Coordinates of C-alpha atoms in Angstrom, one line a residue:
M1 CA -76.5 1.6 41.5
T2 CA -74.3 4.4 42.5
T3 CA -74.0 3.3 46.2
D4 CA -73.3 -0.3 45.0
L5 CA -70.6 0.8 42.8
L6 CA -69.0 3.2 45.3
D7 CA -68.8 0.0 47.8
V8 CA -67.1 -2.0 45.2
L9 CA -64.7 0.9 44.8
R10 CA -64.2 1.1 48.4
K11 CA -63.6 -2.5 48.9
K12 CA -61.2 -2.8 45.7
N13 CA -57.2 -3.3 46.7
L14 CA -55.6 -2.4 43.4
S15 CA -52.3 -3.0 45.2
E16 CA -53.2 -6.7 45.5
R17 CA -55.2 -6.8 42.2
I18 CA -52.0 -6.2 40.3
R19 CA -49.7 -8.5 42.0
P20 CA -47.7 -10.5 41.3
V21 CA -45.6 -7.8 39.8
D22 CA -41.8 -7.2 39.4
A23 CA -41.3 -3.9 40.9
D24 CA -39.6 -2.2 43.6
E25 CA -42.1 -1.8 46.6
A26 CA -41.5 1.8 47.1
L27 CA -42.4 2.2 43.5
I28 CA -45.8 0.5 44.3
E29 CA -46.1 2.5 47.2
Q30 CA -45.7 5.8 45.2
F31 CA -48.3 4.9 42.7
M32 CA -50.9 4.0 45.6
A33 CA -50.2 7.3 47.3
S34 CA -51.9 9.2 44.2
G35 CA -55.2 7.4 45.6
V36 CA -56.2 6.3 42.1
S37 CA -58.4 3.2 41.6
F38 CA -61.3 2.4 39.0
V39 CA -64.1 0.3 38.9
S40 CA -66.6 -0.6 36.0
T41 CA -69.5 -2.7 35.4
Y42 CA -68.0 -3.3 32.0
E43 CA -65.3 -5.9 33.2
P44 CA -62.8 -5.8 30.1
L45 CA -62.1 -1.9 30.7
E46 CA -61.6 -2.4 34.4
A47 CA -59.3 -5.4 33.6
R48 CA -57.5 -3.1 31.1
F49 CA -57.0 -0.4 33.7
D50 CA -55.7 -2.9 36.3
Q51 CA -53.3 -4.5 33.4
A52 CA -52.2 -0.7 32.5
V53 CA -51.3 -0.3 36.3
K54 CA -49.6 -3.4 36.6
E55 CA -47.4 -3.0 33.0
L56 CA -46.4 0.6 34.0
F57 CA -44.0 -0.9 36.5
A58 CA -42.3 -2.9 33.9
C59 CA -41.6 0.5 32.2
I60 CA -39.5 1.7 35.0
M61 CA -35.9 1.2 35.9
P62 CA -32.9 2.9 37.5
A63 CA -30.8 5.3 35.3
D64 CA -27.3 4.2 35.4
H65 CA -25.8 7.6 36.0
N66 CA -27.4 8.3 39.5
G67 CA -29.8 5.2 40.3
K68 CA -33.1 7.3 40.0
N69 CA -36.1 5.3 38.8
V70 CA -37.1 6.7 35.3
L71 CA -39.5 6.1 32.7
L72 CA -39.1 3.7 29.7
E73 CA -40.7 3.7 26.2
G74 CA -41.6 0.0 26.7
G75 CA -42.0 -3.0 24.4
V76 CA -38.8 -3.0 22.0
Y77 CA -37.9 0.4 23.1
R78 CA -35.7 -0.3 26.4
G79 CA -34.9 3.3 27.0
C80 CA -36.1 6.9 27.6
W81 CA -36.7 9.1 24.5
L82 CA -36.7 13.0 24.5
E83 CA -40.1 13.2 22.0
S84 CA -42.0 11.2 24.1
T85 CA -40.9 9.3 27.1
G86 CA -39.0 12.6 28.5
T87 CA -41.9 14.8 27.8
I88 CA -45.5 13.9 27.1
N89 CA -45.4 10.5 28.9
S90 CA -44.0 11.9 31.8
E91 CA -46.0 14.6 31.8
V92 CA -49.1 12.2 32.4
L93 CA -47.1 10.2 34.7
S94 CA -46.5 13.0 36.9
R95 CA -50.3 12.7 38.2
F96 CA -49.7 9.2 39.1
M97 CA -45.9 8.9 40.1
P98 CA -44.2 12.4 40.0
D99 CA -40.9 11.1 41.5
V100 CA -40.3 9.2 38.5
A101 CA -41.8 12.0 36.3
Q102 CA -39.1 14.3 37.6
A103 CA -36.0 12.0 37.2
S104 CA -37.1 11.2 33.8
F105 CA -37.1 14.9 32.9
E106 CA -33.9 15.5 34.6
L107 CA -31.9 12.9 32.6
Y108 CA -31.9 15.2 29.6
A109 CA -29.9 18.1 31.7
D110 CA -27.8 15.6 33.8
L111 CA -26.7 14.0 30.1
Q112 CA -26.5 17.3 28.4
R113 CA -23.2 17.7 26.1
E114 CA -20.9 20.4 26.8
D115 CA -21.9 22.1 23.7
G116 CA -25.7 22.1 24.9
L117 CA -26.9 19.3 22.9
M118 CA -29.4 17.1 24.9
P119 CA -29.7 13.3 24.1
Y120 CA -32.5 12.3 21.9
K121 CA -32.6 9.3 24.1
W122 CA -31.0 7.3 27.2
T123 CA -30.9 3.5 27.2
P124 CA -28.9 1.2 29.5
D125 CA -26.1 1.7 26.9
G126 CA -25.8 5.4 27.9
P127 CA -27.0 8.5 26.2
A128 CA -27.2 9.0 22.3
Y129 CA -27.0 12.2 20.5
K130 CA -27.2 10.9 16.8
Q131 CA -30.6 12.9 16.1
I132 CA -32.8 15.4 17.9
Q133 CA -36.1 13.6 17.7
L134 CA -38.3 16.5 19.1
V135 CA -42.2 16.6 19.5
T136 CA -43.8 17.7 22.7
P137 CA -42.0 20.7 24.1
L138 CA -39.8 19.7 27.0
A139 CA -40.4 23.3 28.9
R140 CA -44.2 22.6 28.8
S141 CA -44.1 19.3 30.3
I142 CA -41.6 20.3 33.0
W143 CA -43.7 23.5 33.8
N144 CA -47.2 21.3 34.0
H145 CA -45.4 18.7 36.3
Y146 CA -44.2 21.6 38.4
L147 CA -47.8 23.3 38.9
V148 CA -49.8 20.1 39.1
N149 CA -47.4 19.2 42.1
G150 CA -47.7 22.5 44.0
R151 CA -44.8 24.6 42.7
K152 CA -42.5 22.8 45.5
D153 CA -39.0 22.0 43.8
R154 CA -37.6 25.5 42.6
S155 CA -34.2 24.1 42.1
F156 CA -35.4 21.4 39.7
L157 CA -37.0 24.3 37.8
E158 CA -33.8 26.2 37.9
K159 CA -31.7 23.2 36.6
M160 CA -34.2 22.5 33.7
L161 CA -34.3 26.2 32.9
H162 CA -30.3 26.3 32.3
A163 CA -30.3 23.5 30.4
M164 CA -33.2 24.2 28.2
Q165 CA -31.4 27.7 27.5
R166 CA -28.4 26.0 26.3
Y167 CA -30.2 23.6 24.2
D168 CA -32.0 26.5 22.5
D169 CA -28.7 27.9 21.6
W170 CA -27.6 24.7 20.2
L171 CA -30.7 24.5 17.7
M172 CA -30.1 27.9 16.5
K173 CA -26.4 27.2 15.7
N174 CA -26.9 23.8 14.1
R175 CA -30.5 23.7 12.7
N176 CA -31.1 27.0 11.1
T177 CA -28.5 26.5 8.2
R178 CA -31.0 28.4 5.8
G179 CA -31.0 31.2 8.0
T180 CA -34.9 31.3 8.0
G181 CA -35.5 31.1 11.6
C182 CA -37.2 27.7 11.2
V183 CA -35.8 24.4 12.9
E184 CA -34.7 22.2 10.0
A185 CA -34.9 18.4 9.6
F186 CA -32.0 16.5 8.5
C187 CA -33.3 13.0 8.5
T188 CA -36.6 11.0 9.3
F189 CA -35.7 10.5 12.7
D190 CA -35.5 13.9 13.9
T191 CA -39.2 13.7 14.2
G192 CA -39.6 10.1 14.9
H193 CA -41.6 9.7 11.9
D194 CA -40.4 6.0 10.8
L195 CA -41.7 4.8 7.5
S196 CA -43.8 8.2 7.0
S197 CA -44.1 9.0 3.3
R198 CA -43.2 12.6 4.8
F199 CA -39.5 11.4 4.6
W200 CA -39.5 9.3 1.6
H201 CA -36.0 9.5 -0.3
V202 CA -34.7 10.9 2.9
P203 CA -32.0 9.1 5.0
D204 CA -33.2 7.8 8.5
T205 CA -30.2 9.4 10.2
P206 CA -28.3 12.5 10.0
H207 CA -25.0 12.5 7.7
L208 CA -22.3 10.6 9.4
D209 CA -24.4 10.1 12.5
D210 CA -23.5 13.8 13.1
P211 CA -26.7 15.8 14.4
S212 CA -25.2 18.9 13.0
Q213 CA -25.1 17.6 9.5
Y214 CA -27.3 16.6 6.7
D215 CA -26.6 14.6 3.3
P216 CA -24.9 17.2 1.2
D217 CA -25.9 15.3 -2.2
S218 CA -29.7 15.2 -1.2
P219 CA -31.7 17.2 -3.7
I220 CA -34.1 18.1 -0.9
L221 CA -32.4 18.3 2.4
P222 CA -32.5 20.2 4.6
F223 CA -36.5 20.7 5.3
L224 CA -37.7 23.7 6.9
A225 CA -39.9 21.5 9.4
P226 CA -43.0 23.0 11.0
D227 CA -43.2 20.5 13.8
L228 CA -39.8 21.1 15.0
T229 CA -40.3 24.9 14.5
A230 CA -43.6 24.9 16.4
N231 CA -41.7 23.0 19.2
V232 CA -39.3 25.6 19.5
Y233 CA -42.1 28.4 19.3
A234 CA -43.7 26.8 22.4
Q235 CA -40.8 26.0 24.2
R236 CA -39.8 29.6 24.2
L237 CA -43.0 30.7 25.6
Y238 CA -42.8 28.3 28.3
I239 CA -39.3 29.1 29.0
A240 CA -40.2 32.6 29.4
Q241 CA -42.9 31.5 32.0
I242 CA -40.3 29.4 34.0
A243 CA -37.9 32.3 33.9
E244 CA -40.6 34.7 35.4
E245 CA -41.5 32.4 38.1
L246 CA -37.8 32.0 39.1
G247 CA -37.7 36.0 39.2
G248 CA -36.2 36.5 35.8
D249 CA -37.5 38.5 32.7
G250 CA -39.2 36.5 30.3
S251 CA -39.5 39.2 27.6
E252 CA -36.5 38.0 25.7
W253 CA -38.1 34.7 25.3
R254 CA -41.3 35.8 24.4
N255 CA -39.6 37.9 21.6
K256 CA -37.8 34.8 20.2
A257 CA -41.0 33.0 20.4
A258 CA -42.8 35.5 18.2
S259 CA -39.9 35.5 15.8
T260 CA -40.2 31.7 15.6
L261 CA -43.9 31.9 14.9
D262 CA -43.4 34.4 12.1
S263 CA -40.8 32.1 10.6
L264 CA -43.3 29.1 11.1
M265 CA -46.1 30.9 9.4
K266 CA -43.9 32.5 6.6
Y267 CA -42.3 29.4 5.4
C268 CA -44.4 26.2 6.5
Y269 CA -48.1 27.2 6.2
D270 CA -50.0 26.9 3.2
E271 CA -52.9 29.2 3.4
Q272 CA -54.8 27.7 0.6
D273 CA -54.7 24.2 2.0
G274 CA -54.8 25.8 5.6
F275 CA -52.1 23.1 6.6
F276 CA -48.5 23.1 7.5
Y277 CA -45.7 21.4 5.4
D278 CA -42.1 21.0 5.3
R279 CA -40.4 23.1 2.7
D280 CA -37.4 21.5 0.8
R281 CA -34.3 22.9 -0.1
N282 CA -35.9 23.9 -3.6
D283 CA -38.3 26.2 -1.9
H284 CA -41.2 23.7 -2.6
F285 CA -43.7 22.5 -0.1
V286 CA -43.5 18.7 0.7
R287 CA -47.3 18.2 0.2
V288 CA -47.8 15.0 2.7
Q289 CA -50.6 15.6 5.2
S290 CA -49.5 14.0 8.3
D291 CA -49.8 14.3 12.1
V292 CA -47.8 17.2 11.6
L293 CA -50.8 19.2 12.0
L294 CA -51.9 18.0 15.2
R295 CA -48.3 18.4 16.6
V296 CA -48.1 22.1 15.4
L297 CA -51.3 22.8 17.3
A298 CA -50.4 21.1 20.5
C299 CA -47.6 23.3 20.4
E300 CA -50.5 26.2 20.7
V301 CA -50.0 27.8 17.4
G302 CA -53.1 29.5 16.3
D303 CA -56.3 31.0 17.9
D304 CA -59.4 29.3 18.8
E305 CA -60.9 29.9 15.2
F306 CA -57.6 28.6 13.6
F307 CA -58.0 25.5 15.5
A308 CA -61.7 25.2 14.6
E309 CA -61.0 25.3 11.0
A310 CA -58.2 22.6 11.5
L311 CA -61.1 20.6 13.0
R312 CA -63.5 21.1 10.2
R313 CA -61.1 20.3 7.5
Y314 CA -58.7 17.8 8.9
L315 CA -59.1 16.4 12.6
L316 CA -62.8 15.6 12.3
N317 CA -62.8 15.1 8.5
T318 CA -63.5 11.3 7.8
R319 CA -61.6 11.7 4.4
K320 CA -58.6 12.9 6.4
F321 CA -57.8 11.9 10.1
F322 CA -61.0 11.0 11.6
S323 CA -60.9 7.3 11.1
K324 CA -63.2 4.8 12.8
Y325 CA -60.6 4.6 15.4
P326 CA -59.0 8.2 15.3
L327 CA -56.3 9.8 14.6
T328 CA -54.5 8.4 11.4
S329 CA -50.8 9.2 11.1
I330 CA -51.4 10.0 7.2
A331 CA -54.3 11.7 5.7
M332 CA -56.6 8.8 4.5
D333 CA -57.3 10.4 1.2
D334 CA -53.5 10.5 0.1
P335 CA -52.9 7.5 -2.0
R336 CA -49.7 6.9 0.2
F337 CA -51.8 6.2 3.2
D338 CA -50.9 2.6 4.7
P339 CA -53.3 1.5 7.3
F340 CA -51.2 -1.5 8.4
S341 CA -50.2 -1.5 12.2
T342 CA -48.1 -4.5 12.7
Y343 CA -44.6 -2.8 12.3
N344 CA -43.2 0.6 13.9
T345 CA -44.9 2.8 11.4
W346 CA -46.1 6.3 10.8
A347 CA -47.1 5.7 7.3
G348 CA -50.8 5.7 8.3
A349 CA -51.9 3.5 11.2
V350 CA -53.0 5.3 14.6
N351 CA -50.1 5.8 17.0
F352 CA -50.7 5.9 20.7
L353 CA -48.3 8.7 20.9
T354 CA -50.6 10.5 18.8
L355 CA -53.2 9.8 21.0
I356 CA -51.4 10.7 24.2
R357 CA -50.4 14.2 22.8
T358 CA -54.2 15.0 21.5
P359 CA -55.9 16.3 24.6
H360 CA -53.7 19.3 24.8
A361 CA -54.4 20.6 21.6
F362 CA -58.1 20.2 22.1
E363 CA -58.4 21.4 25.5
H364 CA -56.1 24.4 25.0
H365 CA -59.1 25.8 22.6
K366 CA -61.8 24.4 25.0
R367 CA -62.9 21.8 22.6
Y368 CA -63.8 19.5 25.2
V369 CA -66.8 17.5 23.6
E370 CA -65.0 17.0 20.3
L371 CA -62.2 15.2 22.3
T372 CA -64.6 12.9 23.5
W373 CA -65.4 11.5 19.9
I374 CA -61.4 10.5 20.0
M375 CA -61.4 9.2 23.4
Q376 CA -64.6 7.0 23.3
P377 CA -63.8 4.8 20.2
I378 CA -60.0 4.5 21.5
L379 CA -61.4 3.2 25.0
S380 CA -63.5 0.9 23.2
A381 CA -60.5 -0.7 21.1
I382 CA -58.3 -0.6 24.5
S383 CA -61.0 -2.7 26.2
R384 CA -60.5 -5.3 23.7
M385 CA -56.8 -5.2 23.3
P386 CA -54.7 -8.2 24.3
R387 CA -51.7 -6.0 24.8
F388 CA -50.5 -2.6 25.2
C389 CA -49.0 -1.8 21.5
Q390 CA -47.6 1.1 19.9
C391 CA -50.4 1.5 17.0
I392 CA -53.8 0.0 15.9
S393 CA -55.7 -0.4 13.1
P394 CA -57.8 2.6 11.9
W395 CA -60.3 0.7 10.4
T396 CA -60.9 -2.1 13.2
G397 CA -59.0 -1.0 16.5
E398 CA -56.9 -4.2 16.4
A399 CA -53.8 -4.2 18.5
G400 CA -50.6 -3.6 16.2
F401 CA -46.9 -3.6 16.7
T402 CA -44.9 -4.6 20.1
E403 CA -46.4 -4.8 23.7
V404 CA -45.8 -3.1 27.4
Y405 CA -45.6 0.2 25.5
S406 CA -45.7 3.0 27.9
P407 CA -47.6 5.5 25.7
S408 CA -50.4 3.1 25.4
I409 CA -50.4 2.1 29.0
L410 CA -50.5 5.9 30.0
T411 CA -53.0 6.9 27.2
T412 CA -55.3 4.1 29.2
L413 CA -54.9 5.6 32.4
D414 CA -55.1 9.4 31.1
Y415 CA -58.3 8.8 29.0
I416 CA -60.1 7.0 31.8
E417 CA -59.4 9.9 34.2
R418 CA -60.2 12.5 31.7
L419 CA -63.6 11.0 30.6
S420 CA -64.9 9.5 34.1
G421 CA -62.5 10.3 36.7
I422 CA -61.0 13.1 39.0
L423 CA -58.2 15.2 37.0
P424 CA -55.8 17.5 38.8
R425 CA -55.1 20.3 36.5
P426 CA -51.8 22.6 36.5
E427 CA -53.9 25.6 37.3
G428 CA -54.9 24.3 40.5
T429 CA -58.3 23.1 39.9
L430 CA -59.9 19.5 39.8
W431 CA -61.9 18.1 36.7
L432 CA -64.7 15.8 37.8
T433 CA -66.2 14.4 34.8
G434 CA -69.7 13.0 34.5
L435 CA -69.3 10.8 31.3
T436 CA -69.3 7.1 31.0
P437 CA -67.2 4.8 28.2
Y438 CA -69.8 4.3 25.5
G439 CA -69.5 0.8 23.8
L440 CA -69.1 1.7 20.1
D441 CA -68.1 -2.0 19.1
H442 CA -71.1 -4.4 18.7
G443 CA -73.0 -2.4 21.7
Q444 CA -70.3 -3.7 24.2
G445 CA -70.3 -1.9 27.3
V446 CA -73.4 0.4 26.6
G447 CA -74.9 1.4 29.9
A448 CA -71.5 1.0 31.8
A449 CA -71.1 2.8 35.1
T450 CA -67.9 3.6 36.7
A451 CA -66.1 4.7 39.8
Y452 CA -63.0 6.4 40.3
S453 CA -60.9 7.7 43.3
R454 CA -57.9 9.7 43.7
K455 CA -56.1 11.4 46.8
I456 CA -55.8 15.3 46.6
D457 CA -53.5 17.0 49.3
G458 CA -54.4 14.1 51.4
V459 CA -58.2 14.1 50.9
K460 CA -59.8 11.3 49.3
F461 CA -62.3 12.1 46.4
E462 CA -64.4 9.6 44.7
I463 CA -66.8 10.0 41.7
V464 CA -69.5 7.6 40.5
N465 CA -70.9 7.8 37.0
T466 CA -73.8 6.2 35.5
V467 CA -76.0 7.1 32.2
Q468 CA -78.1 9.0 34.7
E469 CA -75.9 11.2 36.7
G470 CA -72.5 11.8 38.3
A471 CA -72.1 12.0 42.2
V472 CA -68.6 13.2 44.1
Y473 CA -67.6 12.2 47.4
R474 CA -65.0 13.9 49.6
D475 CA -63.8 11.9 52.4
E476 CA -66.7 9.4 52.1
E477 CA -69.2 12.5 52.2
L478 CA -71.4 13.4 49.3
L479 CA -70.0 16.5 47.7
L480 CA -71.7 17.2 44.4
R481 CA -74.3 15.4 42.3
F482 CA -75.0 16.5 38.8
P483 CA -76.7 14.9 35.7
H484 CA -74.6 12.8 33.2
G485 CA -72.9 14.8 30.4
V486 CA -71.3 17.7 32.6
R487 CA -67.8 18.5 34.1
A488 CA -67.7 19.9 37.4
V489 CA -64.6 22.3 38.1
T490 CA -63.6 22.6 41.8
D491 CA -60.5 24.0 43.7
R492 CA -58.2 21.3 45.1
S493 CA -60.1 21.3 48.2
G494 CA -63.5 20.6 46.5
A495 CA -65.3 24.2 46.3
L496 CA -67.3 24.4 43.3
Q497 CA -66.1 26.7 40.4
A498 CA -67.9 25.7 37.3
V499 CA -69.6 23.4 35.0
I500 CA -68.7 22.5 31.3
G501 CA -71.1 21.0 28.9
M502 CA -69.5 17.8 27.8
S503 CA -72.0 16.5 25.5
A504 CA -73.3 17.4 21.9
R505 CA -76.9 17.7 23.5
T506 CA -78.0 20.4 25.9
I507 CA -78.2 19.3 29.4
E508 CA -80.6 20.7 31.7
G509 CA -81.1 19.8 35.5
E510 CA -79.9 20.6 38.8
L511 CA -76.6 20.0 40.6
E512 CA -76.6 19.5 44.2
Y513 CA -74.0 21.2 46.3
D514 CA -73.6 22.7 49.7
G515 CA -77.2 21.5 50.8
R516 CA -78.9 23.2 47.8
K517 CA -80.3 22.2 44.3
I518 CA -79.1 24.7 42.0
P519 CA -80.7 24.6 38.2
F520 CA -78.6 25.0 35.3
R521 CA -78.7 24.7 31.6
V522 CA -75.4 24.1 29.6
S523 CA -74.7 23.4 26.0
G524 CA -71.5 21.6 24.6
N525 CA -68.3 23.3 25.5
E526 CA -70.3 26.0 27.3
E527 CA -68.9 27.0 30.7
L528 CA -70.9 28.4 33.6
A529 CA -69.1 29.8 36.4
Y530 CA -70.6 29.3 40.1
V531 CA -70.9 33.1 41.6
D532 CA -72.7 33.9 44.6
G533 CA -74.8 30.8 44.8
K534 CA -76.0 30.6 41.2
F535 CA -74.6 29.8 37.4
E536 CA -73.3 32.8 34.9
R537 CA -72.0 32.1 31.7
V538 CA -68.4 32.8 31.0
R539 CA -68.1 31.2 27.6
E540 CA -70.4 30.5 24.9
G541 CA -70.9 26.7 23.9
G542 CA -71.1 25.3 20.4
I543 CA -69.5 22.2 18.9
I544 CA -68.1 21.1 15.3
P545 CA -69.5 18.0 14.0
P546 CA -67.6 15.5 12.0
T547 CA -67.6 15.7 8.4
F548 CA -67.9 13.2 5.5
E549 CA -67.4 15.4 2.6

């Protein structure tokens, strides 16, 4: 099957498969330059991949101020939002269309106000500044884009560094009114949490549509917001790295980050619950357990054991967020939980913005196997979806609100590449993952095989995955062969560096490389480094199973 599927991959013309498509030819060429293509013996999933590529072009348009193509949120959202399109969406897009991603980041520097405030969105009607709407740290997305694309454009990095430093100043002057060091939420839209019970009895927008004001007659505002505070914490850490890359001193920003972390843990963390909550003006916690937890963790708050405990108690708990199709936006055991997904909602439904933000939180703590338990059911749902929607039912996986939505389009491309493809990493490695999509819906897709290609520095890499093995080719010559259930890590040229256990079971077998068969045994999340022709353990394994208690 391996050679047959490889032949199918090599004969596939993705450029022709996605036509007709309403897109500039240069944009199509930019995507095709990545060399990315995908085939599967489970036809519905391959069809969804092809449709994702096609519809991605419908989510790109020229910005009016400079004519550069930028990413749009898509669906009913005809613009670029800082919380998503301008950060995590473009961070993922950077692996496929780096020029569009960079132009999307630059929007926020180009359109920054004189006082330092960045727009929360850009649309064809122009920039808007009514709220802040922050989630993923912009600096992290910019840094990862810069690294994964070869550390080439220092002028871009300098431009964005200056803009982000100015924005940090604005936030401290205008969103720290209580003097706690936390960043404050003045309205629902500051975090993009439409209809979330977190913000019941709070206005959707700031007072008088002024982002520096909150309703003075509110009995509960302003909130000390854990996700906004965590955003600034991580933002400052990455600003420090960027400053040092450019020859500056990052110590000031690391000190600021440490101070922000102290404020976050002092005011927004409940040790008994092990959860982050808003703190209202009366010094009371707003005890709504929401995806705020994942947002904070994705900002790299907490050590490995802190994250592990969050998995045990919440993220992998079927009473909390680990629904049949995970992850919900409100804990399922909260009576305010609303599972419906047919409208723009963060009241309970599974949002694709949560799903595209999830990998960084898990992988930062090396929880690779646990992440697959989220990706697998979501890919099952995607294979059945008639459209790329904003949210899905946590019970059935059925598609909900809107269509042609770039976060779900990019989640499709990202999850397939993470699970069964060739993923270039910011640290200069390649992840070659030997897993296949597993049919969780009525047995559909069980036993499916896949093949995936990508160009790295002009070199063509391919990986074919079956339920027995993974085989990697470099410029059409066999490079690696290994048992199903592991991830091979190489440098960008394909030189082997490590293997990682990607299954709940222990994988034992041989890895073929450089004319040799090298025996190994690896458990879930365990990492073995390849040193002097053999494997050595560099990280212990161990998984955290889902809980039903």
